[in-house]
Coordinates of C-alpha atoms in Angstrom, one line a residue:
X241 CA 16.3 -24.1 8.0
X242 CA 14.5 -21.4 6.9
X243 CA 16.0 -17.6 7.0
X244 CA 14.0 -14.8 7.1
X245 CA 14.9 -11.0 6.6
X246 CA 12.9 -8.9 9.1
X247 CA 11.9 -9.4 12.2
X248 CA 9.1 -7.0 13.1
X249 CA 7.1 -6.4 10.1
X250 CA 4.2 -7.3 9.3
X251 CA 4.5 -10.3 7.4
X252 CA 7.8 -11.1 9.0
X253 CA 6.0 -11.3 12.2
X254 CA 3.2 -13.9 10.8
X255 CA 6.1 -15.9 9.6
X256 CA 7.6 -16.7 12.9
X257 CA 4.2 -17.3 14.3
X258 CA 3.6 -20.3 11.6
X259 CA 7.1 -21.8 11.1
X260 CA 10.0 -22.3 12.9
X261 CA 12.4 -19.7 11.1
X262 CA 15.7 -17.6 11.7
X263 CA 14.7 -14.4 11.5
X264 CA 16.9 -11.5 11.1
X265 CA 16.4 -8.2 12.4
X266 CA 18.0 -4.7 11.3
X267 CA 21.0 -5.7 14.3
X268 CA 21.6 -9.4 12.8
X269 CA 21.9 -8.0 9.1
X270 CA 21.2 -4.5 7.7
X271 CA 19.4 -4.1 4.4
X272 CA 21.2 -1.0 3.9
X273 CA 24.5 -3.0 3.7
X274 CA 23.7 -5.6 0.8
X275 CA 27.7 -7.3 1.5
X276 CA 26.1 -7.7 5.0
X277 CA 22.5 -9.4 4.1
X278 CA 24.9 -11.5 1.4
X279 CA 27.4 -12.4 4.2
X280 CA 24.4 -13.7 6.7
X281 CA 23.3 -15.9 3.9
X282 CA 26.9 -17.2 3.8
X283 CA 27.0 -17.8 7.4
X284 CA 23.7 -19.2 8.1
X285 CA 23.9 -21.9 5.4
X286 CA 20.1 -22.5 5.7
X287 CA 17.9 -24.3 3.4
X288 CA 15.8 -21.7 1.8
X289 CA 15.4 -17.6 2.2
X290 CA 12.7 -15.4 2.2
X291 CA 13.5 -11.9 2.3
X292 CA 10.0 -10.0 4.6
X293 CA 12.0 -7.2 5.1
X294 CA 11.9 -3.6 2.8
X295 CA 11.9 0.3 2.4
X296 CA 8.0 0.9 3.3
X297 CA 7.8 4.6 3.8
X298 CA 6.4 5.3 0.7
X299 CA 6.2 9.3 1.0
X300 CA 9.1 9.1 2.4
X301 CA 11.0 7.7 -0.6
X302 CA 10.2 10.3 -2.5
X303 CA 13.1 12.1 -0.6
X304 CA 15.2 9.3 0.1
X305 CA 14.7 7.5 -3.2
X306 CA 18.8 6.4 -3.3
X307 CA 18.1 5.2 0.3
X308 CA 15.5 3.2 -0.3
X309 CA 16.7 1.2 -3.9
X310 CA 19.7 0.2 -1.5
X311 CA 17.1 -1.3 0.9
X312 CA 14.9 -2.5 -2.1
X313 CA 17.1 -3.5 -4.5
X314 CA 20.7 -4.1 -4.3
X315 CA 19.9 -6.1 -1.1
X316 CA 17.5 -8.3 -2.4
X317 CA 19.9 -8.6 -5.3
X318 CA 22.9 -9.4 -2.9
X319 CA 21.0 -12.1 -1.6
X320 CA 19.6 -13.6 -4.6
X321 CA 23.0 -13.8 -5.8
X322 CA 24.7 -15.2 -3.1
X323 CA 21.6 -17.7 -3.0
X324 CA 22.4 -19.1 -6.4
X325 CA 25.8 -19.1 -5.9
X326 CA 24.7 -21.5 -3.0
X327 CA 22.3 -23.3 -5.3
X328 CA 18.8 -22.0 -2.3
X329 CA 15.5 -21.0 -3.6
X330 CA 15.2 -17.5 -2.6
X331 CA 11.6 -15.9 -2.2
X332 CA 10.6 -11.9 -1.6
X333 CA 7.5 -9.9 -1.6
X334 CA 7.0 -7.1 -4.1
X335 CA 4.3 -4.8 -4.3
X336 CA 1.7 -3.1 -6.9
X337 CA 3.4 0.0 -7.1
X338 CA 5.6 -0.5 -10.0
X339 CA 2.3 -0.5 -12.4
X340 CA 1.0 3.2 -13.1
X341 CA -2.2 2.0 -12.1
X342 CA -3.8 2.6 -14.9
X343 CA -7.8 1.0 -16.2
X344 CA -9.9 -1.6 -14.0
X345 CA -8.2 -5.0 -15.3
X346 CA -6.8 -6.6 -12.4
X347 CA -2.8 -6.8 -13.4
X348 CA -1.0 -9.9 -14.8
X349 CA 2.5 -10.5 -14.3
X350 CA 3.2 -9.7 -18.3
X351 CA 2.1 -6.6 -17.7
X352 CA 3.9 -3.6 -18.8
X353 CA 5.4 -2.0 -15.3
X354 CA 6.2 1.8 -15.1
X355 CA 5.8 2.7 -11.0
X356 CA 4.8 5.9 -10.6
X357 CA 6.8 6.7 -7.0
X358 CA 10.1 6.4 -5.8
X359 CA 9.2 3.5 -3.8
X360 CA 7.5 1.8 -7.0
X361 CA 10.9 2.2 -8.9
X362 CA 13.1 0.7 -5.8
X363 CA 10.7 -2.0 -6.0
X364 CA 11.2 -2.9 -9.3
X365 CA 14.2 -2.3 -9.4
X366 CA 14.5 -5.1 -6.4
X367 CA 13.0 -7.5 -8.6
X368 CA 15.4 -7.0 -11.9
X369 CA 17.8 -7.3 -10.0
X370 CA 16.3 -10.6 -8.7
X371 CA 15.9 -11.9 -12.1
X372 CA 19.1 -11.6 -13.4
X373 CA 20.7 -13.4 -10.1
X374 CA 21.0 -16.3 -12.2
X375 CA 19.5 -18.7 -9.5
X376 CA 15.9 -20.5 -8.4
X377 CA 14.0 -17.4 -6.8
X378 CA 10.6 -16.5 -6.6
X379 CA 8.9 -12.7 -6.3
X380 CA 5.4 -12.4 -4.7
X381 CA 3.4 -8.9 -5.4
X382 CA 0.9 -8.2 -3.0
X383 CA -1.2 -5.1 -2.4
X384 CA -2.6 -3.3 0.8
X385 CA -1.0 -5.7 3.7
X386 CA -2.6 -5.5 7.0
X387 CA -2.4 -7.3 10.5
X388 CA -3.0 -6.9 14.3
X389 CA 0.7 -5.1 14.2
X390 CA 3.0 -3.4 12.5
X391 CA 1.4 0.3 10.9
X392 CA -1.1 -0.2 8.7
X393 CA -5.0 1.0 6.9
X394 CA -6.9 -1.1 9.5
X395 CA -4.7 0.0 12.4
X396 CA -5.1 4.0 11.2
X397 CA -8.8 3.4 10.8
X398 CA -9.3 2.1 14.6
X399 CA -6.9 4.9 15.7
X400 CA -9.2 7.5 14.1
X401 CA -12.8 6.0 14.9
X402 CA -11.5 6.6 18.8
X403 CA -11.9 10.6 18.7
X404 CA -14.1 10.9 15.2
X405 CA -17.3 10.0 13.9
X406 CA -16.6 11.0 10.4
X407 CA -14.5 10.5 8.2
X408 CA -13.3 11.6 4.4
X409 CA -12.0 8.2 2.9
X410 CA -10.1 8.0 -0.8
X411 CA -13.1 6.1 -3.1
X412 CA -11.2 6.2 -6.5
X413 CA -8.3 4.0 -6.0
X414 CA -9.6 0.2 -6.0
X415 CA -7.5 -2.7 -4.9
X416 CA -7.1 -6.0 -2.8
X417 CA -6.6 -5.7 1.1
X418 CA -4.1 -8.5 1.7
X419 CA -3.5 -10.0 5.2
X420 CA -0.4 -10.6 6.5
X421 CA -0.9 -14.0 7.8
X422 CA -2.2 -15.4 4.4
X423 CA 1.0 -13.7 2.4
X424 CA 3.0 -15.4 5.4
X425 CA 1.5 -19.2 4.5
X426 CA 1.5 -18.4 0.5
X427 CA 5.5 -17.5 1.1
X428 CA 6.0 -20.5 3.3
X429 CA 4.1 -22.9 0.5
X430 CA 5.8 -21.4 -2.2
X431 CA 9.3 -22.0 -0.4
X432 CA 8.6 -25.5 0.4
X433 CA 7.6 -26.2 -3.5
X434 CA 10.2 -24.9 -4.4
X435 CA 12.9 -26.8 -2.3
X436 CA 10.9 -29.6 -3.7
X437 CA 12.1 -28.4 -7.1
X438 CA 9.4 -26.3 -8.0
X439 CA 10.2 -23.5 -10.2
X440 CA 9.8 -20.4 -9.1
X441 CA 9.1 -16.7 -11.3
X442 CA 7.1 -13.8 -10.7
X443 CA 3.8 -14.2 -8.9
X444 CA 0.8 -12.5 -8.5
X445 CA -1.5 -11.9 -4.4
X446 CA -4.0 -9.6 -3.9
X447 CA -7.3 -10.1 -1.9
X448 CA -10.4 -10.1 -2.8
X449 CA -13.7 -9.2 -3.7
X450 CA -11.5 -5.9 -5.3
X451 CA -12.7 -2.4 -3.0
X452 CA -12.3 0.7 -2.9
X453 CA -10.5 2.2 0.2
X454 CA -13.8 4.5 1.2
X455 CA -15.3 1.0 1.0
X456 CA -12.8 -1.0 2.8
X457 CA -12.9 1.8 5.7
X458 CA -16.5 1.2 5.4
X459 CA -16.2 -3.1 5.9
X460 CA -13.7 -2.0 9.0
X461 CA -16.3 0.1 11.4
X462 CA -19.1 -2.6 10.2
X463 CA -17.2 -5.8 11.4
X464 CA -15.5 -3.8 14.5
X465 CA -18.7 -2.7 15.4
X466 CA -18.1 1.0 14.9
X467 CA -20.3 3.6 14.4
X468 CA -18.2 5.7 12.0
X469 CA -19.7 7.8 8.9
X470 CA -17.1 7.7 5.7
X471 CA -17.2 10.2 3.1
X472 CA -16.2 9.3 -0.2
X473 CA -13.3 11.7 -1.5
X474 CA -11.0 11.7 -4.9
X475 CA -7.6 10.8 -4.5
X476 CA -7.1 14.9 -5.4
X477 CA -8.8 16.0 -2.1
X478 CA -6.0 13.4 -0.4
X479 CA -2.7 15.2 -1.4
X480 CA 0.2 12.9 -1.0
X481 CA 4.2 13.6 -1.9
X482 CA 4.1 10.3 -3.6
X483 CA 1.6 9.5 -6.1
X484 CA -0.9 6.1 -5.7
X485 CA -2.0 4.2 -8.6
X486 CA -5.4 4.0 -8.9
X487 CA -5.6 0.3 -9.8
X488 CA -4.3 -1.9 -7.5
X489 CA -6.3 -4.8 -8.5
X490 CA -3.8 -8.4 -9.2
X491 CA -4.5 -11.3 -11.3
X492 CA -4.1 -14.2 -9.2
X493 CA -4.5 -16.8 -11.4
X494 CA -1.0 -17.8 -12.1
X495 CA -0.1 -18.6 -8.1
X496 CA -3.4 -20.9 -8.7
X497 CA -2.3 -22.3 -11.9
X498 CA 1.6 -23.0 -10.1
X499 CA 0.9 -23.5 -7.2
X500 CA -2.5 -24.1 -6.1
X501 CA -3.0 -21.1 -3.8
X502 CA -6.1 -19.1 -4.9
X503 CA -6.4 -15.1 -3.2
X504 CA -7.3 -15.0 0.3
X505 CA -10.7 -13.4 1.6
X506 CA -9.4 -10.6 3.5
X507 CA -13.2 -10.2 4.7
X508 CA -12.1 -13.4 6.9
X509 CA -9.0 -11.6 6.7
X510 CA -10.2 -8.8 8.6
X511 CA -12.8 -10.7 11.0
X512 CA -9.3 -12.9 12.0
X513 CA -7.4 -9.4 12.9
X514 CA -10.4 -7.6 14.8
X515 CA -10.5 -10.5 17.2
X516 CA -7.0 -10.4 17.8
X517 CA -6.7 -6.6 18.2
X518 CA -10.1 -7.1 20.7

């Protein structure tokens, strides 16, 4: 059995629809009670967990940072633990915000991390925490996730192109659009491995061909058949309380190299989610 924390999200909610999973929602297990994520583990007895569930509100963390490492880190360290003390892979997504997002070289897992946001540094913290659990676990960064539900960049820009026929678009942050379904399948291959006895580590998924978000906004109105002009702005004329790395490209190649998955095509990606959201 396979038990997954969160229940709505975005990936979450491609999990269910391509496996038969447990899923736990904030009433079956509340990641702001890590003894309460570590006791469902307990109870549940399953056979592997993924953890789809996290602090998200990334502006929002920059007031609520203490909220938010509970959330993203001593939960997924609660569970980790309890996992190897039960001897079960556990697997959980991370993001591209704990680099600075500094240069044009897509990342590599060596890479030097130093987030520049509250939610970068919960992050992180979420997957030292992992690390020391002691156990077999397995922690998937991904960048820019986006489905048919669930709030997200593809979602906002259909929202928008209903009342607007112009729009000012951040051009100098560059990174992979991911979609949800393909982190779903790479999570639910990489669990399956490693119940097989695969090892696990840290892990790099990020679409590709690498775009701007001016550019991805572009690729949205094209394929949804919108006619929407986009302005290209810096990420100074887009004031945010929490600050965005400009390079959220990811090296990919050592998910290949492990275990066979290459990046997804989120231009498929995209083509796959207009057609549900038509």
């Amino acid at each position: 059995m396979i038990l997954v924390f969160g229940k709505t999200g975005q990936v979450a909610t491609e999990l269910q629809r391509q496996a038969n999973v447990t899923a736990l929602g904030r009433d079956d297990a509340d990641l702001s009670d890590p003894d309460a994520c570590a006791a469902a583990i307990a109870a549940h007895r399953p056979d592997v967990v993924i953890n789809a569930a996290a602090y998200t509100a990334v502006d929002a963390a920059e007031e609520n940072e203490e909220h938010a490492t509970i959330i993203n880190a001593k939960a997924p360290g609660a569970m980790a633990s309890t996992c190897a003390d039960l001897g079960i892979p556990f697997v959980h997504v991370s993001t591209d915000y704990v680099f600075d997002g500094s240069g044009t070289k897509p990342w590599q897992e060596t890479d030097m991390t130093a987030p520049l946001n509250a939610y970068g540094r919960s992050k992180l913290a979420g997957e030292q925490a992992i690390s020391l659990s002691g156990g077999q676990w397995a922690v998937l960064r991904t960048s820019w996730v986006f489905s048919a539900h669930g709030g997200n960049f593809v979602k906002s820009m259909l929202r928008l192109a209903e009342s607007r026929d112009h729009l000012t678009i951040v051009a100098d942050q560059v990174g992979g659009p991911t979609p949800a379904a393909d982190i779903a399948a790479t999570l639910l291959t990489m669990a399956q491995a490693m119940q097989g006895g695969q090892r696990g580590g840290l892990y790099h998924y990020g679409g590709q061909p690498h775009v701007s978000w001016a550019d991805f906004a572009r690729a949205i109105f094209a394929t949804a058949g919108r006619s929407v002009t986009v302005e290209d702005i810096p990420t100074s004329g887009y004031p945010t309380p929490a600050q965005r790395p400009a390079n959220s490209r990811l090296d990919g190649a050592k998910l290949l190299a492990d275990f066979g998955i290459a990046p997804p095509d989120w231009q498929k990606g995209l083509a796959r989610v207009l057609q549900e959201l038509a």
